[in-house]
Amino acid sequence: MDTILKRRSVRKWLNQSVEEEKIKTILKAAMNAPSAGNQMPWEFVVVEDQAMLEELSNSSPYAKCVAHAPVAIVVVYRTDGLRFPSYAQIDSAIAAENILLAITDLGLGGVWLGIAPEEERMEKVEKILHLENKHAFAIIPFGYSDMTLDSNDKYDEERITWYK
């Protein structure tokens, strides 16, 4: 619960690279997300190249922070050959949440930048990454946060209907 309660949207990072082992741990968390029929429609593009991060920062009006991140993971998905293609974005969302939780658990900070379902944003990212037969879902820039992440419990009884 501590990791869940500490997770925040972080858009500013220290000028420090993220170790490859931590990036691989984050990717392992993503790939262990549940998916419909275990179809695992996702793939992940790790971007550390500064010029490409700058390009990605122009893919959405909300993505400017990507230019200042030491690394970003772009979650992409395919629909070809899937048993349940209509669930590919939902499956990708679950993988993205696992990425954010792993980032937090490792003492880093990141933010989910929505690309799908906005066609224009998706096309921009797909062009930048030279994706073929795959769709851009989200950009998650991350790094060592320049702020302390305190626990923030958003539990609200008013949002629960309980039948006993």
PDB file of N, CA and C in Angstrom, residues 1-8 104 147-155:
ATOM      1  N   MET A   1       0.824  -1.209   0.000  1.00  0.00           N
ATOM      2  CA  MET A   1       0.000   0.000   0.000  1.00  0.00           C
ATOM      3  C   MET A   1       0.860   1.262   0.000  1.00  0.00           C
ATOM      4  N   ASP A   2       2.026   1.199   0.611  1.00  0.00           N
ATOM      5  CA  ASP A   2       2.880   2.375   0.686  1.00  0.00           C
ATOM      6  C   ASP A   2       3.218   2.897  -0.716  1.00  0.00           C
ATOM      7  N   THR A   3       3.570   1.996  -1.626  1.00  0.00           N
ATOM      8  CA  THR A   3       3.897   2.403  -2.994  1.00  0.00           C
ATOM      9  C   THR A   3       2.687   3.015  -3.680  1.00  0.00           C
ATOM     10  N   ILE A   4       1.538   2.414  -3.519  1.00  0.00           N
ATOM     11  CA  ILE A   4       0.317   2.930  -4.140  1.00  0.00           C
ATOM     12  C   ILE A   4       0.004   4.330  -3.611  1.00  0.00           C
ATOM     13  N   LEU A   5       0.128   4.525  -2.317  1.00  0.00           N
ATOM     14  CA  LEU A   5      -0.204   5.814  -1.710  1.00  0.00           C
ATOM     15  C   LEU A   5       0.826   6.898  -2.017  1.00  0.00           C
ATOM     16  N   LYS A   6       2.063   6.512  -2.334  1.00  0.00           N
ATOM     17  CA  LYS A   6       3.110   7.498  -2.653  1.00  0.00           C
ATOM     18  C   LYS A   6       3.140   7.871  -4.135  1.00  0.00           C
ATOM     19  N   ARG A   7       2.496   7.092  -4.982  1.00  0.00           N
ATOM     20  CA  ARG A   7       2.560   7.368  -6.412  1.00  0.00           C
ATOM     21  C   ARG A   7       1.949   8.724  -6.731  1.00  0.00           C
ATOM     22  N   ARG A   8       2.691   9.545  -7.433  1.00  0.00           N
ATOM     23  CA  ARG A   8       2.267  10.878  -7.844  1.00  0.00           C
ATOM     24  C   ARG A   8       2.652  11.095  -9.296  1.00  0.00           C
ATOM     25  N   THR A 104       7.680   4.241  -8.774  1.00  0.00           N
ATOM     26  CA  THR A 104       7.554   4.753  -7.411  1.00  0.00           C
ATOM     27  C   THR A 104       8.289   3.863  -6.423  1.00  0.00           C
ATOM     28  N   MET A 147      11.418  16.106  -5.994  1.00  0.00           N
ATOM     29  CA  MET A 147      10.586  16.355  -4.815  1.00  0.00           C
ATOM     30  C   MET A 147      10.419  15.074  -4.008  1.00  0.00           C
ATOM     31  N   THR A 148      10.079  15.240  -2.735  1.00  0.00           N
ATOM     32  CA  THR A 148       9.820  14.099  -1.871  1.00  0.00           C
ATOM     33  C   THR A 148       8.381  13.649  -2.079  1.00  0.00           C
ATOM     34  N   LEU A 149       8.212  12.340  -2.245  1.00  0.00           N
ATOM     35  CA  LEU A 149       6.873  11.804  -2.474  1.00  0.00           C
ATOM     36  C   LEU A 149       6.311  11.276  -1.163  1.00  0.00           C
ATOM     37  N   ASP A 150       5.376  12.033  -0.596  1.00  0.00           N
ATOM     38  CA  ASP A 150       4.737  11.637   0.645  1.00  0.00           C
ATOM     39  C   ASP A 150       3.477  10.837   0.353  1.00  0.00           C
ATOM     40  N   SER A 151       3.057  10.081   1.331  1.00  0.00           N
ATOM     41  CA  SER A 151       1.844   9.291   1.216  1.00  0.00           C
ATOM     42  C   SER A 151       0.631  10.214   1.139  1.00  0.00           C
ATOM     43  N   ASN A 152      -0.337   9.857   0.294  1.00  0.00           N
ATOM     44  CA  ASN A 152      -1.538  10.668   0.129  1.00  0.00           C
ATOM     45  C   ASN A 152      -2.721   9.725  -0.047  1.00  0.00           C
ATOM     46  N   ASP A 153      -3.480   9.522   0.993  1.00  0.00           N
ATOM     47  CA  ASP A 153      -4.600   8.587   0.980  1.00  0.00           C
ATOM     48  C   ASP A 153      -5.844   9.286   0.450  1.00  0.00           C
ATOM     49  N   LYS A 154      -6.373   8.816  -0.676  1.00  0.00           N
ATOM     50  CA  LYS A 154      -7.550   9.419  -1.310  1.00  0.00           C
ATOM     51  C   LYS A 154      -8.822   8.615  -1.044  1.00  0.00           C
ATOM     52  N   TYR A 155      -8.788   7.728  -0.073  1.00  0.00           N
ATOM     53  CA  TYR A 155      -9.944   6.896   0.250  1.00  0.00           C
ATOM     54  C   TYR A 155     -11.125   7.783   0.610  1.00  0.00           C
TER      55      TYR A 155
END
